[in-house]
XYZ file of C-alpha atoms in Angstrom:
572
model
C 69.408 279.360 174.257
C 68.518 275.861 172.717
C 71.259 276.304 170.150
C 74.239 277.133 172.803
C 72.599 273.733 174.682
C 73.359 271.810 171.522
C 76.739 273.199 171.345
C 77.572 272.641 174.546
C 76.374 268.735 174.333
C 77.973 268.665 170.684
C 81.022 269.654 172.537
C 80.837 267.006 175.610
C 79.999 264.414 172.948
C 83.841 265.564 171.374
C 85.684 265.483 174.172
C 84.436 262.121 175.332
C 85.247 261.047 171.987
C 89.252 262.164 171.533
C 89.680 262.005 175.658
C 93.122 261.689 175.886
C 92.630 259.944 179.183
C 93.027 255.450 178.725
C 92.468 253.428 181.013
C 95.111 249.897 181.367
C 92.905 247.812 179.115
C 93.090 249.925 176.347
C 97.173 249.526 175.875
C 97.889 248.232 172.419
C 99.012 244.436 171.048
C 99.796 243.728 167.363
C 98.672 240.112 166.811
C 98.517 238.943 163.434
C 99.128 241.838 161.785
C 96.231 243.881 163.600
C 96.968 246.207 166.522
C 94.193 245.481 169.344
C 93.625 246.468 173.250
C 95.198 244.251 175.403
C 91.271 242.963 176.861
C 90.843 242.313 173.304
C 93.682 240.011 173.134
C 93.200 238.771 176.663
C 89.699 237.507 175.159
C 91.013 235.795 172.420
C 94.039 234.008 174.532
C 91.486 232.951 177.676
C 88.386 231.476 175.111
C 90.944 229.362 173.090
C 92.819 228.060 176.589
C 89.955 228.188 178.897
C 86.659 227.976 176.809
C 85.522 231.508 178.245
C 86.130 234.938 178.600
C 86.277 235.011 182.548
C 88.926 233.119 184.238
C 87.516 230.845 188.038
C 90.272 231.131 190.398
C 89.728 230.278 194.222
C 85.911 230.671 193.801
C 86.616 234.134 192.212
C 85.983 234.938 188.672
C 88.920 237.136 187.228
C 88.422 239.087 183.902
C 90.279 237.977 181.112
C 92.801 240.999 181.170
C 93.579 240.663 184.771
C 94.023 237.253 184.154
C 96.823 238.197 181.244
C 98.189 240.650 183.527
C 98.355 238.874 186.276
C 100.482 236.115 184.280
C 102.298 238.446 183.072
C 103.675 239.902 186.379
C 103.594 236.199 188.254
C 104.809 233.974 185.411
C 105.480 231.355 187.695
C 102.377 231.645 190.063
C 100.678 231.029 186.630
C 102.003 228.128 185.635
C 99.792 226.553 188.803
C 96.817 227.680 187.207
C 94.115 225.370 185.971
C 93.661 227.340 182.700
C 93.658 224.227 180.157
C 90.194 223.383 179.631
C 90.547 219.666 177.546
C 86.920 219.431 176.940
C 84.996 216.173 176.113
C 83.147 218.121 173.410
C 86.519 218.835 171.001
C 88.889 216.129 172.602
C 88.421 212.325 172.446
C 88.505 210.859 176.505
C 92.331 209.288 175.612
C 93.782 212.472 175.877
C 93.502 213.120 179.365
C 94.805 209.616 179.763
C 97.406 209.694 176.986
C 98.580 212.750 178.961
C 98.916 210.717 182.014
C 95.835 213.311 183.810
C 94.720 212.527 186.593
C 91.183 213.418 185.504
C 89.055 215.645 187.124
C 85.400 216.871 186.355
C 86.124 219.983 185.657
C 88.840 218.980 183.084
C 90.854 221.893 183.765
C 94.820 221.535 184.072
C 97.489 223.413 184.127
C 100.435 224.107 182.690
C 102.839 222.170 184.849
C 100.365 219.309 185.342
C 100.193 218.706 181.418
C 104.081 219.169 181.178
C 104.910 216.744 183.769
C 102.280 214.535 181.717
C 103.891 214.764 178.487
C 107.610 214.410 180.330
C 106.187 210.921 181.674
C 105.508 210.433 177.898
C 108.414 210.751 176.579
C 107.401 207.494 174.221
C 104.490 209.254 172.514
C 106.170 212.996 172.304
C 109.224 210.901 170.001
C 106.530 208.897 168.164
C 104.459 212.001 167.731
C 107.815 213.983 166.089
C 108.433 210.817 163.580
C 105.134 211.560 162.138
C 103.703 213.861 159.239
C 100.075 215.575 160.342
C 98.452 213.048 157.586
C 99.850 210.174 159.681
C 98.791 211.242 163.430
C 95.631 209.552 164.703
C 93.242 212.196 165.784
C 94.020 211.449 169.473
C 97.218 212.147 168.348
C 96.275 215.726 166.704
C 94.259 216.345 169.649
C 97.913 215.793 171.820
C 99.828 218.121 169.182
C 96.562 221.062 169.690
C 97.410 220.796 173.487
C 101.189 220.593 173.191
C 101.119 223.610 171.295
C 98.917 225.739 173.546
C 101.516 224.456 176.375
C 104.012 225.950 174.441
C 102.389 229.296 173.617
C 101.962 229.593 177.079
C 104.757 229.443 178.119
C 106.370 232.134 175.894
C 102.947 234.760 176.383
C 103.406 234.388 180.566
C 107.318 235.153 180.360
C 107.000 237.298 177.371
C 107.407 240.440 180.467
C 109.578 239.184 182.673
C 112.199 241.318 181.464
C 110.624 244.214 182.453
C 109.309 243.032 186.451
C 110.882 245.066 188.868
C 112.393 241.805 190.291
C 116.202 242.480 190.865
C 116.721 243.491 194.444
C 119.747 246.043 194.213
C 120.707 246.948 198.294
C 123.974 247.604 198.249
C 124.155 251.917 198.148
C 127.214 251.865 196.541
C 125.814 250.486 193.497
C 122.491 252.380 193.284
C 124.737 255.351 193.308
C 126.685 254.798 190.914
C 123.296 253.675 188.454
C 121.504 256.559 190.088
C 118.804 254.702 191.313
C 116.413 255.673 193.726
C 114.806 252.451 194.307
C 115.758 249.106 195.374
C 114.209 246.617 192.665
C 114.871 247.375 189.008
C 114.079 245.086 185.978
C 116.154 243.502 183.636
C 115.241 246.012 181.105
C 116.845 248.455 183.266
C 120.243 246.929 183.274
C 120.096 246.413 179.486
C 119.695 249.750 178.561
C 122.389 250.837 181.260
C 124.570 248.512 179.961
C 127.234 250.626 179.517
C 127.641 251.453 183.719
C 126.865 248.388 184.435
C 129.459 246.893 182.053
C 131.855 249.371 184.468
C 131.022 247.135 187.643
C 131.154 243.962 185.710
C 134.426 245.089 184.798
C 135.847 245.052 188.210
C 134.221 242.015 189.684
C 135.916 240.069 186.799
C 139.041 241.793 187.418
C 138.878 241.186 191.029
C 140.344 238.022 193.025
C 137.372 236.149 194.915
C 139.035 236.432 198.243
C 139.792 240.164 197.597
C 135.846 240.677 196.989
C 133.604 243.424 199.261
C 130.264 243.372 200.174
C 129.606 245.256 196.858
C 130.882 242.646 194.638
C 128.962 239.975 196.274
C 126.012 242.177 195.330
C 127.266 242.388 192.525
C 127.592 238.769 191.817
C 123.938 238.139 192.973
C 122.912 240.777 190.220
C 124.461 238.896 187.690
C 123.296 235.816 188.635
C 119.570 237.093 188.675
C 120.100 238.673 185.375
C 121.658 235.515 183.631
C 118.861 233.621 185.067
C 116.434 235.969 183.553
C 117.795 235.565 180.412
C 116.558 232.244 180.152
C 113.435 233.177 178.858
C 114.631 235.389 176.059
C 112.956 232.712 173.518
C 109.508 234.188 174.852
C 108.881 236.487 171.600
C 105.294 236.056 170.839
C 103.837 239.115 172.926
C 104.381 242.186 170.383
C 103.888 245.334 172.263
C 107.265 247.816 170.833
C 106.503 249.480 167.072
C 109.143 249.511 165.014
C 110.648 253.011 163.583
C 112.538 251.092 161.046
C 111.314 251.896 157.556
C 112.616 248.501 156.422
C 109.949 246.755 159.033
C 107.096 249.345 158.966
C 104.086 248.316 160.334
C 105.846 245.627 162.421
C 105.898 245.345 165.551
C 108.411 243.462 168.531
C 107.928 241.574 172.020
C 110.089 243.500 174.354
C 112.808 240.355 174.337
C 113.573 241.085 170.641
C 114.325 245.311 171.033
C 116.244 244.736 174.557
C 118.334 241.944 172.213
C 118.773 244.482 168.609
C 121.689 246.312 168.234
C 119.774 249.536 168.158
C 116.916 250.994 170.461
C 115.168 254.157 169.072
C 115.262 256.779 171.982
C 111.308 256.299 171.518
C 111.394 252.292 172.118
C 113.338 252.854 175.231
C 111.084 255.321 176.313
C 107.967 252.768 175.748
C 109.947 250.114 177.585
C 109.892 252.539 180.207
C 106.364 253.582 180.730
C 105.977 249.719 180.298
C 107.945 249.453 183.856
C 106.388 251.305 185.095
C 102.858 250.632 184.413
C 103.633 246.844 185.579
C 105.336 248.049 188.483
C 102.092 250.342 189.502
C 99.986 246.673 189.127
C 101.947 245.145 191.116
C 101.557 247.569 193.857
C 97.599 247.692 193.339
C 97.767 251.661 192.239
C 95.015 251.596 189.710
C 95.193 255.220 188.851
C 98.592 255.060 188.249
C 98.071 251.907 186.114
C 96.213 253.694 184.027
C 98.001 257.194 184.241
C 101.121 254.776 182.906
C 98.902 253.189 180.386
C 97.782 256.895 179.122
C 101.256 257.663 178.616
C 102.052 254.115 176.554
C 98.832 254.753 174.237
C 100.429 258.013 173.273
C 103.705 257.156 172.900
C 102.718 253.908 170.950
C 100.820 256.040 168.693
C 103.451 258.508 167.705
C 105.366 255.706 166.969
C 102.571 254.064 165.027
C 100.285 255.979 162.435
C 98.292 252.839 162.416
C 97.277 252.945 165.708
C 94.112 255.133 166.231
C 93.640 255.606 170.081
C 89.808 256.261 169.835
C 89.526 253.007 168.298
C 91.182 251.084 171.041
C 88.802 252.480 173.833
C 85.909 251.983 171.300
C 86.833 248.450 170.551
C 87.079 247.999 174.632
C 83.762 249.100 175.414
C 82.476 247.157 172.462
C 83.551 243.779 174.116
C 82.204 245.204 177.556
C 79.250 245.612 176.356
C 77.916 241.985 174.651
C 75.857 243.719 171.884
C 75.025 240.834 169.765
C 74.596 238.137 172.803
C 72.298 240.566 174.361
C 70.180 240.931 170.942
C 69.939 236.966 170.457
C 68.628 237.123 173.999
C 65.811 239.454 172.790
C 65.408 237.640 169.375
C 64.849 234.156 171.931
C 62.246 235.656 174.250
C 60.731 237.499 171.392
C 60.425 233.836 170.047
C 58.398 232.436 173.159
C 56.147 235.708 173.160
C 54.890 235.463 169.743
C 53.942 231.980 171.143
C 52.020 233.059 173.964
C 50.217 236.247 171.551
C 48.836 233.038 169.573
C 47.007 230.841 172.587
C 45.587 234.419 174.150
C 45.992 238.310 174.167
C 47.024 238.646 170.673
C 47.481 242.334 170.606
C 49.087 242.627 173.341
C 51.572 239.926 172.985
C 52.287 241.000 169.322
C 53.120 243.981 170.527
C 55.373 243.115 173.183
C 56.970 240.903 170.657
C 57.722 243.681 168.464
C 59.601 245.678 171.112
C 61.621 242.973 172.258
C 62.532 242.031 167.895
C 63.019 245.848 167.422
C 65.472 246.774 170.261
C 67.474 243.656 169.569
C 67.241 244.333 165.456
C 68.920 248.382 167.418
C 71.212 246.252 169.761
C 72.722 244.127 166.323
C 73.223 247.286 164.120
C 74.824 248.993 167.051
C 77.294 246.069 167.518
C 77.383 245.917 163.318
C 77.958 249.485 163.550
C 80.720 249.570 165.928
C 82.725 247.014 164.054
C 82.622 249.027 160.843
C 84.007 252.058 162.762
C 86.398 249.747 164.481
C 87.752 247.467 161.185
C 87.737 250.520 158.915
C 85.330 248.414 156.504
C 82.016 246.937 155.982
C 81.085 243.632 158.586
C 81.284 241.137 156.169
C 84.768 239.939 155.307
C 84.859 236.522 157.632
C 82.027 233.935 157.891
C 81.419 235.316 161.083
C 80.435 238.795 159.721
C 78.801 237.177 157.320
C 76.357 235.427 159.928
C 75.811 238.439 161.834
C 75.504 240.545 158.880
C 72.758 238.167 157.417
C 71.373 237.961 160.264
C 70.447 241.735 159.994
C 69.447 241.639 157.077
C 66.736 238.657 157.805
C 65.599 240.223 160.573
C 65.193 243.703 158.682
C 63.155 241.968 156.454
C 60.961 240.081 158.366
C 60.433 243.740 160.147
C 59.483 245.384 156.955
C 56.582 242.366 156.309
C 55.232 242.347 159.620
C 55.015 245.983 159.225
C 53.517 245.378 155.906
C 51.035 242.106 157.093
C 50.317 242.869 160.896
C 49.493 239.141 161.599
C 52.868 238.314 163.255
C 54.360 235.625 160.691
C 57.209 238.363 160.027
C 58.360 238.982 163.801
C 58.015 234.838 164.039
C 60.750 234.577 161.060
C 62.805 237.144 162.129
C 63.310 235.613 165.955
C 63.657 232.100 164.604
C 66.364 232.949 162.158
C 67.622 235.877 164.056
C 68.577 233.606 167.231
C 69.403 230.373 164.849
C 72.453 232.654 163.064
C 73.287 234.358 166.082
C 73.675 231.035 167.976
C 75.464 229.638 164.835
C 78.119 232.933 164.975
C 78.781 232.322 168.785
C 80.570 228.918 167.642
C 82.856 231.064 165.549
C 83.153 233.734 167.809
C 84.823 231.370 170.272
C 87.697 230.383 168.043
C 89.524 233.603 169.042
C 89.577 236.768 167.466
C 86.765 237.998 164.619
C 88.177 240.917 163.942
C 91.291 239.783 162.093
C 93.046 240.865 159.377
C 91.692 240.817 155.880
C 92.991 238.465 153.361
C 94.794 240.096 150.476
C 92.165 239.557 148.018
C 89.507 241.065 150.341
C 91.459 243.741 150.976
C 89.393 246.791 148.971
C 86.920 248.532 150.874
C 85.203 249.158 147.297
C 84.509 245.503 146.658
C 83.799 244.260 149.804
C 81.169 247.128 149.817
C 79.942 246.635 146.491
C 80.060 242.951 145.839
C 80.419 241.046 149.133
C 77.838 242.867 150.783
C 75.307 242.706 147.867
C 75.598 238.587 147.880
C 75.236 238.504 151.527
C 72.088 240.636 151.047
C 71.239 238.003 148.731
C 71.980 235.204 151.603
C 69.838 236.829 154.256
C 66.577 237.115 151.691
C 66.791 234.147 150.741
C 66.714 232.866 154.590
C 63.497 234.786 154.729
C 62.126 233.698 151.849
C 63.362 229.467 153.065
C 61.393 230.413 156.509
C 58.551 232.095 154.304
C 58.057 228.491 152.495
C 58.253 226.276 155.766
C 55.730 229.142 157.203
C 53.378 227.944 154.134
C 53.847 224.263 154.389
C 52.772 224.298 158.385
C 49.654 226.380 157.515
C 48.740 224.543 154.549
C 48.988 221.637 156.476
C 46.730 223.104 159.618
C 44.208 224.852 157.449
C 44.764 223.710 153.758
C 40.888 225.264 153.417
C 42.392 228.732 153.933
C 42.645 229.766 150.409
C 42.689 233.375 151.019
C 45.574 233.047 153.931
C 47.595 230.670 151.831
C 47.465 233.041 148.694
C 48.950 235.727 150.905
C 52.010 234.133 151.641
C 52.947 232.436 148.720
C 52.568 236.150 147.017
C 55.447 236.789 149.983
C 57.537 233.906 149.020
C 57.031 234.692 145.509
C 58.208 238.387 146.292
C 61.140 237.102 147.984
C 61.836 235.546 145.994
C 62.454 237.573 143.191
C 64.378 240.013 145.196
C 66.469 237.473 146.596
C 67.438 236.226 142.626
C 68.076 239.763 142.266
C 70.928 240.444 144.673
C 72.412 236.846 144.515
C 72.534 237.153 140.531
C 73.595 241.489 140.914
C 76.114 239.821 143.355
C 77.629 237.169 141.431
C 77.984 239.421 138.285
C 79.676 241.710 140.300
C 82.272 238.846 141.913
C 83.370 238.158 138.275
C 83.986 241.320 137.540
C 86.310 241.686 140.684
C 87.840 238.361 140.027
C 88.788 239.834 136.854
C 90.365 242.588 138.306
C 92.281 240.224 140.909
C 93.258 237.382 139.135
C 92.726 238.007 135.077
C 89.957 235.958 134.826
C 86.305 236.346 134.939
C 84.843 232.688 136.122
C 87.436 229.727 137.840
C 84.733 227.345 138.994
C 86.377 227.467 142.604
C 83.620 226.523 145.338
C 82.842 230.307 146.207
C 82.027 231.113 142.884
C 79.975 227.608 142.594
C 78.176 228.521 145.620
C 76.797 231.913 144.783
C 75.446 230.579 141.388
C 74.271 227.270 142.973
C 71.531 229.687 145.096
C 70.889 232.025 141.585
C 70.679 228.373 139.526
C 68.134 227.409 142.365
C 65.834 230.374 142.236
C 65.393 230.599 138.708
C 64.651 227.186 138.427
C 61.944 227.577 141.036
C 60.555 230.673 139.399
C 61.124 229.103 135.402
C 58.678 226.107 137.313
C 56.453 228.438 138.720
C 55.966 230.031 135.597
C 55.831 226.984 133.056
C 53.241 225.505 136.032
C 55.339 222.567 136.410
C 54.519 223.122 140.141
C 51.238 224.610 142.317
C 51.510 226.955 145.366
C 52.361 223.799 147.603
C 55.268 222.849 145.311
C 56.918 226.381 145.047
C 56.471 226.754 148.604
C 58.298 223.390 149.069
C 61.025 224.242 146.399
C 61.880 227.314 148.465
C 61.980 226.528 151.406
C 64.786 224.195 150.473
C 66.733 227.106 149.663
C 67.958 227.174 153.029
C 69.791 224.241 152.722
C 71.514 225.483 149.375
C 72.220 228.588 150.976
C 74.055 226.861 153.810
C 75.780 224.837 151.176
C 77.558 228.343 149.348
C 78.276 229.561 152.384
């Protein structure tokens, strides 16, 4: 009976897994080479524009993919949107004024109040495109930042208005002769009936203006609607069409580009399609539909697409619902303030509670680690962003394993210090847009980035503990310098740390020259990552070699190491 129960939930688990069911934020976008959910991409577009993932509108706060998809079905109702946060923080105060902003406390704009500011300075655009980026001021580069996000804009709200159901069609004569059964069609509709249409056109032309019915007048209005929608054809940066041309595999188009090729694949027309009609099913507020039409674009996207796994879109979406790693630095912070309190009164209790918070964080960050790795295909630690979390981990796994080994809470103190100092540090990085890029060439091998990047950044995070370990010293030394026995203790732990952290920088380092050996011929260039990881291996033998020769005491080591945290920040 137990066994057919673990079927049975085995079973549940699977179909959860490969449901074939998507919901609208799950439809796919190729930016930068890597195909993403649309809420992914919404993220990245609303935190470098607005500073945040969640848009204030009327006192309402909108989520960054209804945000995208409401610009994308009221491009022009969007351009009234204060989504331009100029902060104080990353812009000098002359660039609200050089814009001619009326400034606000909020400093929020949007798109047509910056536009008409630049159009009122016209002087400083034409000094601006006489200049080379080494001769702009930084006001000036801070103008050029903005006046490039105004122009991105621009082209990602219009990117869709070819395919808004916003061409009223009345007249009956002409909906029977397209065969349509509705009265507002898109662009996209006439282009890929361009051959009936091209019938009508045909006869208005051919028609005197006096001799004209009420169905060329319709007609005329039509084309007039149409030609103004053309307009916006330059708005290409939205790539949401696969190609199924071998010569651009992997490569993706904005709907502008396949309704302007010579040839549409039956399959692309068919996306464009379920495209309609998912935006048309927004507009009207029909969520199940929405989602029924975004079902149908995940599948068809995929079968145009082998790189496209569906599961990983709907995994990727839940992992940005869900906030894993700003959820464990809260638990790392208040883990912080409790080992405080276990020290003034309560100690068991409080280290304890400590413990719990450190440990379901330490679950909540290799969850999120996890996640990635089943998301990117490869281990978390290509980008200096994986990198921080990833070291993170690891210092906080080790501070684990010597509080489990010590019991006198100096580990669970290390690991919430440095666990909330890197995770603070990655949020900085995780704001500039999207962290799960692509990789670079060189990075990309799953082998190496397994074998050597991970075993350096292993070296990174023990040395962090080992840093902490030696400022841990110098504070207790300097409380009770008397406490031989105490201080003996944990300058065996920095020792220890030491040691293993020489181990996988050194392991690590080897192993990057024999990779750069494979990748470019050559074994050792002197380039600043390769200075880096021996400036940390240089560092700990040299502690260790004065250690050893007793150059320096317990206080000295201590003091050497837990400088190491500076050298580490250095290499990285």
């Amino acid at each position: 009976m137990r066994f057919i129960k673990e079927i049975v939930l085995l079973l549940l688990v699977f179909n959860l897994l490969h449901s074939n069911e998507y919901s609208y934020k799950d439809i796919p976008f190729q930016e930068s080479g890597r195909i993403k959910p649309i809420e992914t991409y919404a993220d990245n577009q609303l935190l470098i524009l607005y500073g945040k993932k969640v848009f204030e509108k009327d006192q309402k706060k909108i989520t960054a993919v209804d945000w995208i998809l409401d610009s994308f079905t009221k491009p022009n109702e969007s351009l009234n949107d204060k989504v331009f946060y100029i902060s104080n923080w990353e812009n000098s105060p002359e660039v609200e004024v050089s814009l001619g902003l009326d400034k606000n406390d909020s400093h929020k704009y949007s798109f047509l109040e910056i536009i008409n500011g630049l159009k009122n300075n016209q002087e400083l655009i034409d000094q601006l495109k006489n200049k080379s980026e080494e001769e702009q001021t930084s006001v000036e580069k801070q103008i050029v930042a903005i006046y490039n996000k105004i122009v991105y804009y621009d082209e990602m709200v219009h990117s869709m208005i070819c395919l808004l159901p916003i061409i009223e069609v009345n007249n009956q004569t002409i909906k029977d002769y397209l065969e349509l059964d509705r009265s507002k069609v898109s662009y996209s509709f006439f282009m890929r009936n361009i051959e009936k249409f091209r019938v009508l056109l045909e006869d208005l032309l051919n028609t005197k203006e006096e001799e004209w019915t009420e169905t060329h007048f319709d007609l005329s209005k039509i084309a007039m609607q149409l030609q103004g929608i053309t307009q916006y054809s330059y708005a290409q940066n939205v790539k949401i069409i696969p190609s199924e041309n071998e010569m651009f595999d992997g490569v993706w188009f904005s709907p502008w580009e396949i309704l302007n090729s010579v040839e549409i694949s039956d399959n692309q027309i068919k996306l464009l399609m379920h495209y309609e009609n998912f935006f048309s099913a927004y507009l009207d507020n029909n969520i199940d539909l929405t989602n029924d039409y975004a079902s149908e674009i995940v599948r068809t996207a995929s079968f145009m697409d082998e790189n496209l796994k569906p599961n990983l879109l709907v995994k990727e979406t839940r992992f940005n619902k869900m906030g894993l790693f700003f959820k464990s630095m809260l638990c790392y912070f208040l883990a912080f303030f409790v080992v405080g309190v276990s020290w003034m009164f309560k100690p068991n209790f409080f280290r304890k509670a400590s413990i719990y918070l450190i440990s379901f964080g330490f679950l909540l960050h290799a969850y999120g680690l996890s996640l990635r790795m089943i998301i990117m295909q490869r281990p978390p630690v290509s980008t200096l962003y994986e990198s921080i979390l990833f070291v993170g981990f690891i210092l906080v796994l080790f501070s684990l394993i010597f509080e489990y080994i010590r019991k006198d809470t100096i580990g669970v103190f290390i690991a919430a210090v440095g666990g909330t100092m890197l995770h603070f540090i990655g949020l900085k990085y995780a704001a500039e847009g999207d962290t799960m890029g692509m990789l670079v060439a060189v990075l990309n091998s799953n082998f190496w980035l397994a074998i050597h990047v991970t075993t350096i950044t292993i070296g990174y995070g023990v040395s962090l503990v080992a840093g902490l370990m030696g400022h841990i010293y110098l504070i207790y030394a300097a409380i009770k310098p008397n406490d031989k026995k105490e201080l003996t203790k944990i300058f065996n732990n920095i020792y220890g740390l030491t040691l293993m952290a020489l181990f996988f920088t050194m392991f690590g380092t080897i192993l990057g020259g024999i990779w750069a050996d494979q990748s470019w011929g050559r074994f050792w260039g002197w380039d600043p990552k390769e200075n880096g990881a021996l400036l940390i291996v240089l560092w700990h033998l040299m502690m260790l070699h004065m250690r050893v020769s007793g150059i320096v005491k317990q206080n000295g080591f201590a003091y050497g190491v837990s400088l190491v945290n500076i050298v580490v920040a250095i290499a990285w």
